[in-house]
Amino acid sequence: MGNVTIPVGQAVQQSAEAEAESLKALFDGHRLLAINLVSSPGSGKTTLIEALIGALSGRKRIAVIEGDIETDIDAARIRKHGVQVRQITTRSSCHIPPFMLREALAHIDLSVVDLLFVENVGNLVCPAEIPLGEDVRVVALSVTEGDEKPLKYPLIFRTSSLLAVTKIDLLPYVRFDVGNVETAARAINPGIGIFRLSAQTGEGISAFADRLAALHDRKASL
Amino acid sequence: MHELGIAEELLRAILPQAERHGAKRITRVSLRIGVLRAVVADNLSFLFEHVARGTIAEGALLAIEEEPVVVACPACGARSGAQMVVLECPACGAEGIGLSGGDNLQIVDFDIDD
């Protein structure tokens, strides 16, 4: 009987990371590009996915997983576009946990999917911590939210490879300096790719769709 | 509330290791948490106490060390600590600095009674 110190030196979330690895293997096996779309509530994630479905129509086969705490309102919106869609209602969870994504994917025929969009629960904190085995994490930030967000929520901007600045058609009406956002996002994550988008006017949507299509082309050709 | 998920992950990480060492009780867990993880230490301690109830980690103390933000300057080479993300090098004022620490969430070690 004694008191012993056990050295560990491992990340707390190693088991979540192991689950994410197995999801990654699933995506890789189907050579599909998995996109984890994260943002605050109301930044326009669902509208962005709808615009991208239009822009990629005839080029890429799309499936969508919608994550919300409650309701299947978003899945119903996406279903109208004729793509495979499944709603996850996380109830108490502020992010999509890997096991819930796996359960939802059992209802999707992944063999006919090129791009899988996973729309995470609207929240700039928790989804940053939980990897889902995605190829690309896209953080969306709308111009109505304030340009200081990358400094306030650095982790989500650090772990995302693309930043979609959404609702830029509203720029004349709000105090939001896109340059400030770009400077801050690049200080936190120098390699981040930044796109200025408006799903209303269509500005920037085709360039963003082209980037995602190219990422899938590259993955599919490996 | 993301501390709840972290508390559960933490318990899931240490219990099997403690059992391998024949622990009867886990008395203290030492963590190093980067300030960018936005973990509220009191919340994490409270929630860990809750999830550990009924396990050998019940009543274990969490010793949480805060890891500061570290920025690296390509211009002067300085590595400086900060409490939040900064956009200019605290040493020489240059812009375009990179972040090189402050986002870890590590279990350093833990104490057991065996």
Coordinates of C-alpha atoms in Angstrom, one line a residue:
Chain A
M1 CA 0.0 0.0 0.0
G2 CA 1.5 3.3 -1.0
N3 CA 1.1 6.4 -3.0
V4 CA 2.5 6.2 -6.5
T5 CA 2.5 8.8 -9.3
I6 CA 1.8 7.4 -12.8
P7 CA 3.3 9.5 -15.6
V8 CA 0.9 9.9 -18.5
G9 CA 1.7 12.7 -21.0
Q10 CA -1.2 12.1 -23.4
A11 CA -3.9 14.3 -24.7
V12 CA -7.2 14.0 -22.8
Q13 CA -9.2 13.4 -25.9
Q14 CA -7.2 10.5 -27.2
S15 CA -10.3 8.2 -27.4
A16 CA -12.3 10.8 -29.4
E17 CA -9.3 11.1 -31.7
A18 CA -9.3 7.3 -32.1
E19 CA -13.0 7.3 -33.1
A20 CA -12.2 10.1 -35.5
E21 CA -9.5 8.0 -37.1
S22 CA -11.9 5.2 -37.8
L23 CA -14.3 7.7 -39.4
K24 CA -11.5 9.0 -41.5
A25 CA -10.8 5.4 -42.7
L26 CA -14.5 5.1 -43.7
F27 CA -14.3 8.3 -45.7
D28 CA -11.0 7.3 -47.3
G29 CA -12.4 3.9 -48.2
H30 CA -15.1 5.6 -50.2
R31 CA -12.7 8.3 -51.6
L32 CA -15.2 10.9 -50.5
L33 CA -14.3 14.4 -49.2
A34 CA -15.8 14.9 -45.8
I35 CA -16.4 18.5 -44.8
N36 CA -17.1 19.5 -41.2
L37 CA -18.9 22.9 -41.3
V38 CA -18.7 24.8 -38.1
S39 CA -19.9 28.3 -37.0
S40 CA -22.1 30.1 -34.6
P41 CA -25.9 29.7 -34.9
G42 CA -27.3 31.8 -37.7
S43 CA -24.2 32.4 -39.8
G44 CA -25.8 30.7 -42.8
K45 CA -24.4 27.2 -42.8
T46 CA -27.5 25.6 -44.2
T47 CA -28.0 28.3 -46.8
L48 CA -24.3 27.9 -47.8
I49 CA -24.8 24.2 -48.3
E50 CA -27.9 24.8 -50.4
A51 CA -25.9 27.2 -52.6
L52 CA -23.0 24.7 -53.0
I53 CA -25.4 21.9 -53.9
G54 CA -26.6 24.2 -56.8
A55 CA -23.1 25.2 -57.8
L56 CA -21.8 21.6 -57.8
S57 CA -24.9 20.1 -59.5
G58 CA -23.9 17.7 -62.2
R59 CA -20.3 17.7 -61.1
K60 CA -20.2 16.1 -57.7
R61 CA -22.6 13.8 -55.8
I62 CA -23.4 15.3 -52.5
A63 CA -24.8 14.0 -49.2
V64 CA -25.5 16.1 -46.1
I65 CA -25.6 15.3 -42.4
E66 CA -27.4 18.0 -40.4
G67 CA -26.6 18.4 -36.7
D68 CA -28.9 20.3 -34.4
I69 CA -29.8 20.1 -30.7
E70 CA -33.4 19.8 -31.7
T71 CA -35.7 19.6 -34.8
D72 CA -35.2 18.3 -38.3
I73 CA -36.0 21.7 -40.0
D74 CA -32.6 21.9 -41.7
A75 CA -32.8 18.3 -43.1
A76 CA -36.2 19.1 -44.6
R77 CA -34.7 22.2 -46.3
I78 CA -31.8 20.1 -47.8
R79 CA -34.1 17.2 -48.8
K80 CA -35.9 19.5 -51.3
H81 CA -32.6 19.6 -53.3
G82 CA -32.8 15.9 -54.0
V83 CA -29.6 14.9 -52.2
Q84 CA -29.1 12.2 -49.5
V85 CA -29.6 13.8 -46.1
R86 CA -29.8 12.6 -42.5
Q87 CA -30.6 14.7 -39.4
I88 CA -28.8 14.2 -36.1
T89 CA -30.5 15.7 -33.1
T90 CA -27.9 15.8 -30.4
R91 CA -30.3 16.7 -27.6
S92 CA -28.0 17.7 -24.8
S93 CA -24.7 17.7 -26.8
C94 CA -23.3 21.0 -28.0
H95 CA -21.5 19.3 -30.9
I96 CA -21.8 16.2 -33.0
P97 CA -19.9 13.4 -31.2
P98 CA -18.2 10.9 -33.6
F99 CA -20.4 8.0 -32.6
M100 CA -23.6 9.9 -33.6
L101 CA -22.1 10.7 -36.9
R102 CA -21.3 7.0 -37.5
E103 CA -24.9 6.1 -36.6
A104 CA -26.2 8.7 -39.1
L105 CA -23.9 7.6 -41.8
A106 CA -25.4 4.1 -41.6
H107 CA -28.5 5.6 -43.3
I108 CA -26.5 7.1 -46.2
D109 CA -25.2 5.2 -49.3
L110 CA -21.6 6.4 -49.2
S111 CA -20.7 4.5 -52.3
V112 CA -22.4 7.2 -54.4
V113 CA -21.1 10.3 -52.6
D114 CA -18.2 12.6 -53.6
L115 CA -18.7 15.3 -51.1
L116 CA -20.2 14.8 -47.6
F117 CA -21.2 17.9 -45.7
V118 CA -21.5 17.6 -42.0
E119 CA -23.2 20.6 -40.6
N120 CA -22.2 20.8 -37.0
V121 CA -24.2 22.2 -34.1
G122 CA -24.0 26.1 -34.1
N123 CA -21.3 26.8 -31.6
L124 CA -17.8 28.3 -31.9
V125 CA -16.4 26.5 -28.9
C126 CA -17.2 22.8 -28.6
P127 CA -17.1 21.6 -32.2
A128 CA -13.5 22.9 -32.3
E129 CA -12.5 20.2 -29.8
I130 CA -14.1 17.2 -31.4
P131 CA -12.6 15.9 -34.6
L132 CA -14.9 13.9 -36.9
G133 CA -12.3 12.4 -39.2
E134 CA -13.1 15.1 -41.7
D135 CA -10.8 16.1 -44.6
V136 CA -11.7 19.7 -44.4
R137 CA -13.0 21.8 -41.6
V138 CA -14.8 24.9 -42.8
V139 CA -15.5 27.7 -40.3
A140 CA -18.2 30.1 -41.4
L141 CA -18.4 33.6 -40.0
S142 CA -21.1 36.0 -41.1
V143 CA -20.5 39.7 -41.4
T144 CA -23.3 40.4 -38.8
E145 CA -21.3 38.7 -36.1
G146 CA -18.4 41.1 -35.6
D147 CA -14.9 41.0 -37.0
E148 CA -13.2 40.2 -33.6
K149 CA -14.5 36.6 -33.6
P150 CA -11.2 34.9 -34.6
L151 CA -9.5 36.5 -31.6
K152 CA -12.3 35.5 -29.2
Y153 CA -12.6 31.9 -30.5
P154 CA -9.1 31.2 -31.7
L155 CA -9.2 27.4 -31.4
I156 CA -11.9 26.9 -34.1
F157 CA -10.1 29.2 -36.5
R158 CA -6.8 27.4 -35.7
T159 CA -8.3 23.9 -36.4
S160 CA -10.2 24.9 -39.6
S161 CA -8.5 24.9 -43.0
L162 CA -11.0 27.1 -44.8
L163 CA -12.8 30.3 -43.6
A164 CA -16.0 31.2 -45.3
V165 CA -16.9 34.9 -44.6
T166 CA -20.7 34.8 -45.3
K167 CA -23.4 37.3 -46.0
I168 CA -21.0 39.8 -47.6
D169 CA -23.9 41.4 -49.4
L170 CA -24.7 43.0 -46.0
L171 CA -21.3 44.7 -45.7
P172 CA -22.7 48.2 -46.5
Y173 CA -25.0 47.9 -43.5
V174 CA -22.8 46.6 -40.8
R175 CA -19.5 47.6 -39.1
F176 CA -17.4 44.7 -40.1
D177 CA -13.8 44.9 -41.6
V178 CA -13.1 41.8 -43.6
G179 CA -9.4 42.8 -43.6
N180 CA -9.4 42.6 -39.8
V181 CA -10.8 39.1 -39.9
E182 CA -8.3 38.0 -42.5
T183 CA -5.4 39.4 -40.5
A184 CA -6.5 37.8 -37.3
A185 CA -7.4 34.4 -38.9
R186 CA -4.0 34.3 -40.6
A187 CA -2.1 35.1 -37.3
I188 CA -3.9 32.2 -35.7
N189 CA -3.6 29.9 -38.7
P190 CA -1.3 31.1 -41.4
G191 CA -2.4 28.5 -43.9
I192 CA -6.1 29.1 -43.7
G193 CA -7.9 29.7 -47.1
I194 CA -10.3 32.5 -47.0
F195 CA -13.4 33.0 -49.2
R196 CA -15.8 35.9 -49.2
L197 CA -19.3 34.7 -50.0
S198 CA -22.9 35.7 -50.4
A199 CA -25.5 33.0 -50.9
Q200 CA -28.0 35.8 -51.7
T201 CA -26.1 37.3 -54.7
G202 CA -24.1 34.2 -55.5
E203 CA -20.8 36.2 -55.1
G204 CA -17.9 33.9 -54.4
I205 CA -20.0 30.7 -54.4
S206 CA -18.6 29.2 -57.6
A207 CA -15.0 29.9 -56.5
F208 CA -15.6 28.1 -53.2
A209 CA -17.4 25.2 -54.9
D210 CA -14.4 24.9 -57.3
R211 CA -12.0 24.7 -54.3
L212 CA -14.0 21.9 -52.7
A213 CA -14.4 20.1 -56.0
A214 CA -10.6 20.3 -56.6
L215 CA -10.0 18.9 -53.1
H216 CA -12.2 16.0 -53.9
D217 CA -10.5 15.5 -57.4
R218 CA -7.1 15.4 -55.6
K219 CA -8.3 12.9 -53.0
A220 CA -10.1 10.6 -55.5
S221 CA -6.9 10.5 -57.7
L222 CA -4.6 9.3 -54.9
Chain B
M1 CA -20.5 23.2 -20.7
H2 CA -17.9 21.6 -23.0
E3 CA -16.1 20.7 -19.7
L4 CA -18.6 17.8 -19.3
G5 CA -17.3 16.0 -22.4
I6 CA -13.7 16.7 -21.3
A7 CA -14.4 15.3 -17.8
E8 CA -15.8 12.2 -19.3
E9 CA -12.9 11.8 -21.7
L10 CA -10.5 12.4 -18.9
L11 CA -12.1 9.6 -16.7
R12 CA -12.1 7.3 -19.7
A13 CA -8.4 7.9 -20.3
I14 CA -7.1 7.4 -16.7
L15 CA -9.3 4.5 -15.4
P16 CA -7.8 1.7 -17.5
Q17 CA -4.3 3.0 -16.8
A18 CA -5.0 3.1 -13.1
E19 CA -6.4 -0.4 -13.1
R20 CA -3.3 -1.7 -14.9
H21 CA -1.2 -0.3 -12.1
G22 CA -3.4 -2.1 -9.5
A23 CA -4.8 1.2 -8.1
K24 CA -7.3 1.0 -5.3
R25 CA -7.9 4.8 -5.6
I26 CA -6.9 7.7 -7.8
T27 CA -6.2 10.6 -5.4
R28 CA -5.0 13.4 -7.8
V29 CA -4.8 14.1 -11.5
S30 CA -2.5 16.7 -12.9
L31 CA -3.5 18.4 -16.2
R32 CA -1.9 21.0 -18.4
I33 CA -4.5 23.1 -20.3
G34 CA -3.8 25.7 -22.9
V35 CA -5.8 28.9 -22.3
L36 CA -7.1 28.7 -25.9
R37 CA -9.1 25.6 -24.9
A38 CA -11.5 27.9 -23.0
V39 CA -11.7 25.4 -20.1
V40 CA -13.1 26.8 -16.9
A41 CA -11.1 25.0 -14.2
D42 CA -13.8 25.2 -11.6
N43 CA -16.4 23.8 -14.0
L44 CA -14.1 21.0 -15.0
S45 CA -13.4 20.1 -11.4
F46 CA -17.1 20.1 -10.5
L47 CA -18.1 18.0 -13.4
F48 CA -15.2 15.6 -12.9
E49 CA -16.3 15.1 -9.3
H50 CA -19.8 14.3 -10.7
V51 CA -18.7 11.8 -13.4
A52 CA -16.1 10.1 -11.2
R53 CA -18.7 9.2 -8.5
G54 CA -18.8 5.5 -7.9
T55 CA -15.4 4.9 -9.6
I56 CA -11.9 4.6 -8.0
A57 CA -11.4 8.2 -9.1
E58 CA -14.2 9.4 -6.8
G59 CA -12.9 12.4 -4.7
A60 CA -9.7 12.8 -6.8
L61 CA -8.3 16.3 -6.9
L62 CA -7.7 17.9 -10.2
A63 CA -4.5 19.9 -10.3
I64 CA -4.8 22.2 -13.3
E65 CA -1.8 24.0 -14.7
E66 CA -2.6 26.7 -17.3
E67 CA -0.5 26.7 -20.4
P68 CA -0.1 30.3 -21.8
V69 CA -0.4 31.3 -25.4
V70 CA 3.0 31.2 -27.0
V71 CA 3.7 33.3 -30.1
A72 CA 6.7 32.9 -32.3
C73 CA 8.1 35.9 -34.3
P74 CA 9.7 35.2 -37.7
A75 CA 11.3 38.6 -37.7
C76 CA 13.3 38.6 -34.4
G77 CA 12.9 34.9 -33.5
A78 CA 11.5 35.7 -30.0
R79 CA 9.0 33.3 -28.4
S80 CA 6.7 35.2 -26.1
G81 CA 4.0 34.2 -23.7
A82 CA 0.6 35.9 -23.8
Q83 CA -2.8 35.5 -22.1
M84 CA -4.6 35.8 -25.4
V85 CA -4.0 35.8 -29.1
V86 CA -1.9 38.8 -30.1
L87 CA -1.2 40.0 -33.6
E88 CA 2.2 41.7 -33.0
C89 CA 5.4 40.4 -31.6
P90 CA 5.6 41.5 -27.9
A91 CA 9.4 41.7 -28.3
C92 CA 9.9 43.7 -31.5
G93 CA 6.4 44.7 -32.6
A94 CA 6.6 42.9 -36.0
E95 CA 3.4 41.6 -37.5
G96 CA 2.8 38.2 -39.0
I97 CA 3.7 36.2 -35.9
G98 CA 2.6 32.6 -35.5
L99 CA 1.0 30.9 -32.7
S100 CA 3.0 28.0 -31.3
G101 CA 1.3 27.0 -28.0
G102 CA -1.7 27.4 -25.8
D103 CA -4.0 24.8 -27.3
N104 CA -3.0 21.7 -25.5
L105 CA -5.1 19.6 -23.2
Q106 CA -2.8 17.1 -21.6
I107 CA -2.9 14.7 -18.7
V108 CA 0.5 15.1 -17.1
D109 CA 0.3 12.4 -14.4
F110 CA -1.9 11.0 -11.7
D111 CA -1.4 9.7 -8.1
I112 CA -2.8 6.4 -7.0
D113 CA -3.0 4.4 -3.8
D114 CA -2.1 0.8 -4.6

